[in-house]
């Protein structure tokens, strides 16, 4: 199972381009790290990144689950970028060999792979995730995307929400393959746990959010909400 997960991960790391329409995409891989292995895994990925160079667009994050994380997974790798400009800037046989070596080293520190998925970025606000290492994600089951998406975009672009979020990033996306019953997600960045709690208290009581709830009543269900901490970003 782990070998299969890492083989898929290898493909996604080394892809040079994908034939999709212009837009943002992501691939996510969750795993259960062995106790005490977090720093070693981060260092292995850092060394690999320093050896292979930059990405055409986007990059990848390594995060640790915090509140309400999955039952088995402890960490995940999020790979993201433009669909028409995805992957490493430089490709070579040597880079392929370097990744094979990375896989072997990671196998010693990962108990098992627990989940993988892919999807698309629909809308975003804020000035990026730099400076906001504490992240929150909301997973939805949406039966009518044609109604849900415009309502969410109107909500996130409202003056009220922008004044609350300020420079904090807020994204909306969809799932193309992964966990059953989850079709869309929202993702936001915060300075820390306290910043997350206080900011979301203001969001949940805002008129813009209450209007959004009215507009999507019966067509969008919150499946789960969880938080995570970003450990490293490579781009």
PDB file of C-alpha atoms in Angstrom:
ATOM      1  CA  UNK A   1       0.000   0.000   0.000  1.00  0.00           C
ATOM      2  CA  UNK A   2       2.726   2.466   0.965  1.00  0.00           C
ATOM      3  CA  UNK A   3       4.793   1.544  -2.083  1.00  0.00           C
ATOM      4  CA  UNK A   4       1.785   2.223  -4.326  1.00  0.00           C
ATOM      5  CA  UNK A   5       1.121   5.553  -2.591  1.00  0.00           C
ATOM      6  CA  UNK A   6       4.712   6.669  -3.051  1.00  0.00           C
ATOM      7  CA  UNK A   7       4.756   5.516  -6.669  1.00  0.00           C
ATOM      8  CA  UNK A   8       1.792   7.782  -7.385  1.00  0.00           C
ATOM      9  CA  UNK A   9       3.542  10.544  -5.474  1.00  0.00           C
ATOM     10  CA  UNK A  10       6.643  10.071  -7.607  1.00  0.00           C
ATOM     11  CA  UNK A  11       4.656  10.556 -10.782  1.00  0.00           C
ATOM     12  CA  UNK A  12       3.126  13.767  -9.493  1.00  0.00           C
ATOM     13  CA  UNK A  13       6.498  15.171  -8.431  1.00  0.00           C
ATOM     14  CA  UNK A  14       8.084  14.511 -11.794  1.00  0.00           C
ATOM     15  CA  UNK A  15       5.306  15.488 -14.193  1.00  0.00           C
ATOM     16  CA  UNK A  16       6.315  18.215 -16.605  1.00  0.00           C
ATOM     17  CA  UNK A  17       2.863  19.194 -17.900  1.00  0.00           C
ATOM     18  CA  UNK A  18      -0.780  18.135 -17.819  1.00  0.00           C
ATOM     19  CA  UNK A  19      -3.377  18.582 -20.564  1.00  0.00           C
ATOM     20  CA  UNK A  20      -6.105  20.445 -18.694  1.00  0.00           C
ATOM     21  CA  UNK A  21      -7.686  23.867 -19.034  1.00  0.00           C
ATOM     22  CA  UNK A  22      -5.847  26.737 -17.383  1.00  0.00           C
ATOM     23  CA  UNK A  23      -6.552  26.730 -13.668  1.00  0.00           C
ATOM     24  CA  UNK A  24      -5.051  25.705 -10.370  1.00  0.00           C
ATOM     25  CA  UNK A  25      -4.860  22.064  -9.378  1.00  0.00           C
ATOM     26  CA  UNK A  26      -3.596  20.091  -6.408  1.00  0.00           C
ATOM     27  CA  UNK A  27      -2.671  16.571  -5.355  1.00  0.00           C
ATOM     28  CA  UNK A  28      -2.787  15.558  -1.691  1.00  0.00           C
ATOM     29  CA  UNK A  29      -1.185  12.539  -0.002  1.00  0.00           C
ATOM     30  CA  UNK A  30      -1.800  11.710   3.641  1.00  0.00           C
ATOM     31  CA  UNK A  31       0.385   9.357   5.637  1.00  0.00           C
ATOM     32  CA  UNK A  32       1.080   8.100   9.132  1.00  0.00           C
ATOM     33  CA  UNK A  33       4.588   9.042  10.204  1.00  0.00           C
ATOM     34  CA  UNK A  34       6.490   6.851  12.609  1.00  0.00           C
ATOM     35  CA  UNK A  35       6.855   8.336  16.091  1.00  0.00           C
ATOM     36  CA  UNK A  36       9.757  10.779  16.237  1.00  0.00           C
ATOM     37  CA  UNK A  37      10.252  10.820  12.450  1.00  0.00           C
ATOM     38  CA  UNK A  38       8.734  14.207  11.580  1.00  0.00           C
ATOM     39  CA  UNK A  39      11.966  16.213  11.548  1.00  0.00           C
ATOM     40  CA  UNK A  40      13.767  13.508   9.556  1.00  0.00           C
ATOM     41  CA  UNK A  41      11.013  13.410   6.910  1.00  0.00           C
ATOM     42  CA  UNK A  42      11.099  17.206   6.612  1.00  0.00           C
ATOM     43  CA  UNK A  43      14.885  17.154   6.241  1.00  0.00           C
ATOM     44  CA  UNK A  44      14.766  14.435   3.559  1.00  0.00           C
ATOM     45  CA  UNK A  45      12.273  16.474   1.540  1.00  0.00           C
ATOM     46  CA  UNK A  46      14.347  19.620   2.045  1.00  0.00           C
ATOM     47  CA  UNK A  47      17.467  17.888   0.774  1.00  0.00           C
ATOM     48  CA  UNK A  48      15.593  16.545  -2.241  1.00  0.00           C
ATOM     49  CA  UNK A  49      14.176  19.967  -3.075  1.00  0.00           C
ATOM     50  CA  UNK A  50      17.598  21.597  -2.822  1.00  0.00           C
ATOM     51  CA  UNK A  51      18.968  19.003  -5.251  1.00  0.00           C
ATOM     52  CA  UNK A  52      16.268  19.071  -7.939  1.00  0.00           C
ATOM     53  CA  UNK A  53      15.552  22.817  -8.061  1.00  0.00           C
ATOM     54  CA  UNK A  54      12.425  24.920  -8.538  1.00  0.00           C
ATOM     55  CA  UNK A  55       8.959  24.197  -9.895  1.00  0.00           C
ATOM     56  CA  UNK A  56       7.370  25.696 -12.990  1.00  0.00           C
ATOM     57  CA  UNK A  57       4.513  26.957 -10.817  1.00  0.00           C
ATOM     58  CA  UNK A  58       3.347  26.400  -7.275  1.00  0.00           C
ATOM     59  CA  UNK A  59       5.294  23.840  -5.252  1.00  0.00           C
ATOM     60  CA  UNK A  60       4.446  21.621  -2.308  1.00  0.00           C
ATOM     61  CA  UNK A  61       3.741  21.907   1.412  1.00  0.00           C
ATOM     62  CA  UNK A  62       4.293  19.400   4.208  1.00  0.00           C
ATOM     63  CA  UNK A  63       1.754  19.740   7.018  1.00  0.00           C
ATOM     64  CA  UNK A  64       0.920  18.107  10.361  1.00  0.00           C
ATOM     65  CA  UNK A  65      -2.721  17.524  11.277  1.00  0.00           C
ATOM     66  CA  UNK A  66      -3.979  19.235  14.424  1.00  0.00           C
ATOM     67  CA  UNK A  67      -7.625  19.599  15.519  1.00  0.00           C
ATOM     68  CA  UNK A  68     -10.057  16.953  14.212  1.00  0.00           C
ATOM     69  CA  UNK A  69      -7.480  15.379  11.923  1.00  0.00           C
ATOM     70  CA  UNK A  70      -8.080  11.976  10.295  1.00  0.00           C
ATOM     71  CA  UNK A  71      -8.126   8.843  12.437  1.00  0.00           C
ATOM     72  CA  UNK A  72      -4.951   7.351  10.945  1.00  0.00           C
ATOM     73  CA  UNK A  73      -3.063  10.042   9.049  1.00  0.00           C
ATOM     74  CA  UNK A  74      -0.683  12.340  10.907  1.00  0.00           C
ATOM     75  CA  UNK A  75       0.747  14.416   8.037  1.00  0.00           C
ATOM     76  CA  UNK A  76       0.154  15.228   4.397  1.00  0.00           C
ATOM     77  CA  UNK A  77       1.945  16.518   1.330  1.00  0.00           C
ATOM     78  CA  UNK A  78       0.057  19.081  -0.762  1.00  0.00           C
ATOM     79  CA  UNK A  79       1.358  19.539  -4.314  1.00  0.00           C
ATOM     80  CA  UNK A  80      -0.121  22.468  -6.230  1.00  0.00           C
ATOM     81  CA  UNK A  81       0.352  24.553  -9.341  1.00  0.00           C
ATOM     82  CA  UNK A  82      -1.101  25.594 -12.683  1.00  0.00           C
ATOM     83  CA  UNK A  83      -2.446  22.682 -14.696  1.00  0.00           C
ATOM     84  CA  UNK A  84      -0.727  23.870 -17.875  1.00  0.00           C
ATOM     85  CA  UNK A  85       2.536  24.563 -16.063  1.00  0.00           C
ATOM     86  CA  UNK A  86       2.886  21.773 -13.531  1.00  0.00           C
ATOM     87  CA  UNK A  87       6.004  20.036 -12.231  1.00  0.00           C
ATOM     88  CA  UNK A  88       9.729  20.636 -11.979  1.00  0.00           C
ATOM     89  CA  UNK A  89      11.466  23.174 -14.213  1.00  0.00           C
ATOM     90  CA  UNK A  90      14.216  20.666 -15.001  1.00  0.00           C
ATOM     91  CA  UNK A  91      13.773  16.987 -15.864  1.00  0.00           C
ATOM     92  CA  UNK A  92      16.557  14.405 -16.107  1.00  0.00           C
ATOM     93  CA  UNK A  93      17.372  10.770 -15.477  1.00  0.00           C
ATOM     94  CA  UNK A  94      19.434  11.838 -12.482  1.00  0.00           C
ATOM     95  CA  UNK A  95      16.427  13.564 -10.899  1.00  0.00           C
ATOM     96  CA  UNK A  96      14.442  10.361 -11.351  1.00  0.00           C
ATOM     97  CA  UNK A  97      17.140   8.389  -9.581  1.00  0.00           C
ATOM     98  CA  UNK A  98      17.255  10.974  -6.792  1.00  0.00           C
ATOM     99  CA  UNK A  99      13.539  10.536  -6.206  1.00  0.00           C
ATOM    100  CA  UNK A 100      13.838   6.763  -6.114  1.00  0.00           C
ATOM    101  CA  UNK A 101      16.467   7.180  -3.405  1.00  0.00           C
ATOM    102  CA  UNK A 102      14.171   9.584  -1.549  1.00  0.00           C
ATOM    103  CA  UNK A 103      11.384   6.982  -1.631  1.00  0.00           C
ATOM    104  CA  UNK A 104      13.635   4.362  -0.082  1.00  0.00           C
ATOM    105  CA  UNK A 105      14.655   6.729   2.706  1.00  0.00           C
ATOM    106  CA  UNK A 106      11.077   7.838   3.374  1.00  0.00           C
ATOM    107  CA  UNK A 107       9.929   4.231   3.690  1.00  0.00           C
ATOM    108  CA  UNK A 108      12.014   3.951   6.850  1.00  0.00           C
ATOM    109  CA  UNK A 109      10.102   6.790   8.511  1.00  0.00           C
ATOM    110  CA  UNK A 110       6.514   6.359   7.289  1.00  0.00           C
ATOM    111  CA  UNK A 111       4.242   3.750   8.854  1.00  0.00           C
ATOM    112  CA  UNK A 112       1.807   3.733   5.916  1.00  0.00           C
ATOM    113  CA  UNK A 113       0.053   5.887   3.341  1.00  0.00           C
ATOM    114  CA  UNK A 114      -3.547   6.550   4.392  1.00  0.00           C
ATOM    115  CA  UNK A 115      -5.273   8.576   1.659  1.00  0.00           C
ATOM    116  CA  UNK A 116      -4.761  10.426  -1.623  1.00  0.00           C
ATOM    117  CA  UNK A 117      -6.876  12.815  -3.681  1.00  0.00           C
ATOM    118  CA  UNK A 118      -6.757  15.440  -6.400  1.00  0.00           C
ATOM    119  CA  UNK A 119      -8.811  18.452  -7.326  1.00  0.00           C
ATOM    120  CA  UNK A 120      -9.020  22.027  -8.499  1.00  0.00           C
ATOM    121  CA  UNK A 121      -8.784  25.561  -7.171  1.00  0.00           C
ATOM    122  CA  UNK A 122     -11.931  27.561  -7.961  1.00  0.00           C
ATOM    123  CA  UNK A 123     -11.410  30.921  -6.216  1.00  0.00           C
ATOM    124  CA  UNK A 124      -8.945  32.583  -3.848  1.00  0.00           C
ATOM    125  CA  UNK A 125      -8.526  35.755  -1.799  1.00  0.00           C
ATOM    126  CA  UNK A 126      -5.814  37.281   0.377  1.00  0.00           C
ATOM    127  CA  UNK A 127      -2.077  37.676  -0.112  1.00  0.00           C
ATOM    128  CA  UNK A 128      -0.973  34.048   0.061  1.00  0.00           C
ATOM    129  CA  UNK A 129      -0.048  31.701   2.899  1.00  0.00           C
ATOM    130  CA  UNK A 130       3.347  33.189   3.807  1.00  0.00           C
ATOM    131  CA  UNK A 131       3.118  34.244   7.453  1.00  0.00           C
ATOM    132  CA  UNK A 132       0.022  32.097   8.051  1.00  0.00           C
ATOM    133  CA  UNK A 133       1.295  28.620   8.971  1.00  0.00           C
ATOM    134  CA  UNK A 134      -1.830  27.534  10.851  1.00  0.00           C
ATOM    135  CA  UNK A 135      -4.387  26.263   8.350  1.00  0.00           C
ATOM    136  CA  UNK A 136      -8.064  25.285   8.523  1.00  0.00           C
ATOM    137  CA  UNK A 137     -10.016  23.242   6.008  1.00  0.00           C
ATOM    138  CA  UNK A 138     -13.739  22.685   5.605  1.00  0.00           C
ATOM    139  CA  UNK A 139     -15.001  19.727   3.540  1.00  0.00           C
ATOM    140  CA  UNK A 140     -18.451  19.897   1.932  1.00  0.00           C
ATOM    141  CA  UNK A 141     -20.856  17.597   0.161  1.00  0.00           C
ATOM    142  CA  UNK A 142     -22.548  19.806  -2.450  1.00  0.00           C
ATOM    143  CA  UNK A 143     -25.478  18.629  -4.565  1.00  0.00           C
ATOM    144  CA  UNK A 144     -25.893  21.857  -6.567  1.00  0.00           C
ATOM    145  CA  UNK A 145     -22.485  23.399  -7.387  1.00  0.00           C
ATOM    146  CA  UNK A 146     -24.074  25.931  -9.772  1.00  0.00           C
ATOM    147  CA  UNK A 147     -25.745  27.551  -6.755  1.00  0.00           C
ATOM    148  CA  UNK A 148     -23.177  26.814  -4.057  1.00  0.00           C
ATOM    149  CA  UNK A 149     -20.073  28.168  -5.824  1.00  0.00           C
ATOM    150  CA  UNK A 150     -21.443  31.638  -6.743  1.00  0.00           C
ATOM    151  CA  UNK A 151     -22.832  32.004  -3.224  1.00  0.00           C
ATOM    152  CA  UNK A 152     -19.463  31.147  -1.644  1.00  0.00           C
ATOM    153  CA  UNK A 153     -17.552  33.445  -3.996  1.00  0.00           C
ATOM    154  CA  UNK A 154     -19.956  36.288  -3.184  1.00  0.00           C
ATOM    155  CA  UNK A 155     -19.449  35.562   0.520  1.00  0.00           C
ATOM    156  CA  UNK A 156     -15.635  35.505   0.359  1.00  0.00           C
ATOM    157  CA  UNK A 157     -15.504  38.675  -1.763  1.00  0.00           C
ATOM    158  CA  UNK A 158     -17.895  40.642   0.433  1.00  0.00           C
ATOM    159  CA  UNK A 159     -16.558  43.783   2.096  1.00  0.00           C
ATOM    160  CA  UNK A 160     -17.472  42.339   5.489  1.00  0.00           C
ATOM    161  CA  UNK A 161     -15.456  39.138   5.049  1.00  0.00           C
ATOM    162  CA  UNK A 162     -12.490  40.951   3.485  1.00  0.00           C
ATOM    163  CA  UNK A 163     -12.406  43.343   6.452  1.00  0.00           C
ATOM    164  CA  UNK A 164     -12.330  40.365   8.846  1.00  0.00           C
ATOM    165  CA  UNK A 165      -9.844  38.217   6.938  1.00  0.00           C
ATOM    166  CA  UNK A 166      -7.600  41.154   5.922  1.00  0.00           C
ATOM    167  CA  UNK A 167      -4.519  39.609   4.217  1.00  0.00           C
ATOM    168  CA  UNK A 168      -5.299  36.074   5.377  1.00  0.00           C
ATOM    169  CA  UNK A 169      -5.727  33.627   2.481  1.00  0.00           C
ATOM    170  CA  UNK A 170      -9.103  32.027   1.779  1.00  0.00           C
ATOM    171  CA  UNK A 171      -9.675  29.513  -1.022  1.00  0.00           C
ATOM    172  CA  UNK A 172     -12.494  27.474  -2.486  1.00  0.00           C
ATOM    173  CA  UNK A 173     -11.896  24.290  -4.467  1.00  0.00           C
ATOM    174  CA  UNK A 174     -13.416  21.059  -5.694  1.00  0.00           C
ATOM    175  CA  UNK A 175     -12.466  17.397  -5.331  1.00  0.00           C
ATOM    176  CA  UNK A 176     -12.105  15.391  -8.541  1.00  0.00           C
ATOM    177  CA  UNK A 177     -11.094  12.113  -6.916  1.00  0.00           C
ATOM    178  CA  UNK A 178     -10.625  11.086  -3.306  1.00  0.00           C
ATOM    179  CA  UNK A 179     -12.794  10.731  -0.243  1.00  0.00           C
ATOM    180  CA  UNK A 180     -16.352   9.587  -1.006  1.00  0.00           C
ATOM    181  CA  UNK A 181     -19.030  12.113  -0.054  1.00  0.00           C
ATOM    182  CA  UNK A 182     -16.754  15.162  -0.186  1.00  0.00           C
ATOM    183  CA  UNK A 183     -17.126  17.289  -3.308  1.00  0.00           C
ATOM    184  CA  UNK A 184     -15.780  20.740  -2.373  1.00  0.00           C
ATOM    185  CA  UNK A 185     -13.465  22.353   0.179  1.00  0.00           C
ATOM    186  CA  UNK A 186     -12.536  25.713   1.641  1.00  0.00           C
ATOM    187  CA  UNK A 187      -9.031  26.397   2.964  1.00  0.00           C
ATOM    188  CA  UNK A 188      -7.735  29.345   4.981  1.00  0.00           C
ATOM    189  CA  UNK A 189      -4.515  30.444   6.673  1.00  0.00           C
ATOM    190  CA  UNK A 190      -3.984  31.986  10.108  1.00  0.00           C
ATOM    191  CA  UNK A 191      -1.087  33.043  12.314  1.00  0.00           C
ATOM    192  CA  UNK A 192      -1.820  30.463  15.025  1.00  0.00           C
ATOM    193  CA  UNK A 193      -4.631  28.633  16.821  1.00  0.00           C
ATOM    194  CA  UNK A 194      -5.806  31.756  18.674  1.00  0.00           C
ATOM    195  CA  UNK A 195      -5.896  33.762  15.456  1.00  0.00           C
ATOM    196  CA  UNK A 196      -7.942  30.996  13.842  1.00  0.00           C
ATOM    197  CA  UNK A 197     -10.427  30.866  16.722  1.00  0.00           C
ATOM    198  CA  UNK A 198     -10.951  34.624  16.989  1.00  0.00           C
ATOM    199  CA  UNK A 199     -11.136  35.215  13.236  1.00  0.00           C
ATOM    200  CA  UNK A 200     -13.635  32.434  12.627  1.00  0.00           C
ATOM    201  CA  UNK A 201     -15.800  33.624  15.519  1.00  0.00           C
ATOM    202  CA  UNK A 202     -16.183  36.901  13.623  1.00  0.00           C
ATOM    203  CA  UNK A 203     -16.795  35.116  10.314  1.00  0.00           C
ATOM    204  CA  UNK A 204     -19.473  32.805  11.712  1.00  0.00           C
ATOM    205  CA  UNK A 205     -21.464  35.734  13.134  1.00  0.00           C
ATOM    206  CA  UNK A 206     -21.138  37.955  10.054  1.00  0.00           C
ATOM    207  CA  UNK A 207     -24.144  38.880   7.929  1.00  0.00           C
ATOM    208  CA  UNK A 208     -22.304  37.667   4.826  1.00  0.00           C
ATOM    209  CA  UNK A 209     -21.879  34.171   6.263  1.00  0.00           C
ATOM    210  CA  UNK A 210     -25.463  33.963   7.494  1.00  0.00           C
ATOM    211  CA  UNK A 211     -26.688  34.981   4.027  1.00  0.00           C
ATOM    212  CA  UNK A 212     -24.494  32.290   2.455  1.00  0.00           C
ATOM    213  CA  UNK A 213     -26.004  29.677   4.781  1.00  0.00           C
ATOM    214  CA  UNK A 214     -29.492  30.728   3.697  1.00  0.00           C
ATOM    215  CA  UNK A 215     -28.580  30.528   0.014  1.00  0.00           C
ATOM    216  CA  UNK A 216     -27.084  27.037   0.238  1.00  0.00           C
ATOM    217  CA  UNK A 217     -29.559  25.548   2.697  1.00  0.00           C
ATOM    218  CA  UNK A 218     -30.332  22.004   1.606  1.00  0.00           C
ATOM    219  CA  UNK A 219     -27.667  21.819  -1.124  1.00  0.00           C
ATOM    220  CA  UNK A 220     -24.425  22.007   0.856  1.00  0.00           C
ATOM    221  CA  UNK A 221     -23.519  19.967   3.931  1.00  0.00           C
ATOM    222  CA  UNK A 222     -20.408  20.461   6.062  1.00  0.00           C
ATOM    223  CA  UNK A 223     -18.875  16.988   6.314  1.00  0.00           C
ATOM    224  CA  UNK A 224     -15.905  17.864   8.521  1.00  0.00           C
ATOM    225  CA  UNK A 225     -13.593  20.657   9.601  1.00  0.00           C
ATOM    226  CA  UNK A 226      -9.979  20.208  10.643  1.00  0.00           C
ATOM    227  CA  UNK A 227      -6.815  22.216  11.174  1.00  0.00           C
ATOM    228  CA  UNK A 228      -3.156  21.611  10.407  1.00  0.00           C
ATOM    229  CA  UNK A 229       0.222  23.291  10.800  1.00  0.00           C
ATOM    230  CA  UNK A 230       2.492  23.910   7.843  1.00  0.00           C
ATOM    231  CA  UNK A 231       5.957  22.489   8.516  1.00  0.00           C
ATOM    232  CA  UNK A 232       7.681  23.386   5.255  1.00  0.00           C
ATOM    233  CA  UNK A 233       6.991  24.931   1.856  1.00  0.00           C
ATOM    234  CA  UNK A 234       9.029  24.153  -1.252  1.00  0.00           C
ATOM    235  CA  UNK A 235       8.671  26.107  -4.503  1.00  0.00           C
TER     236      UNK A 235
END
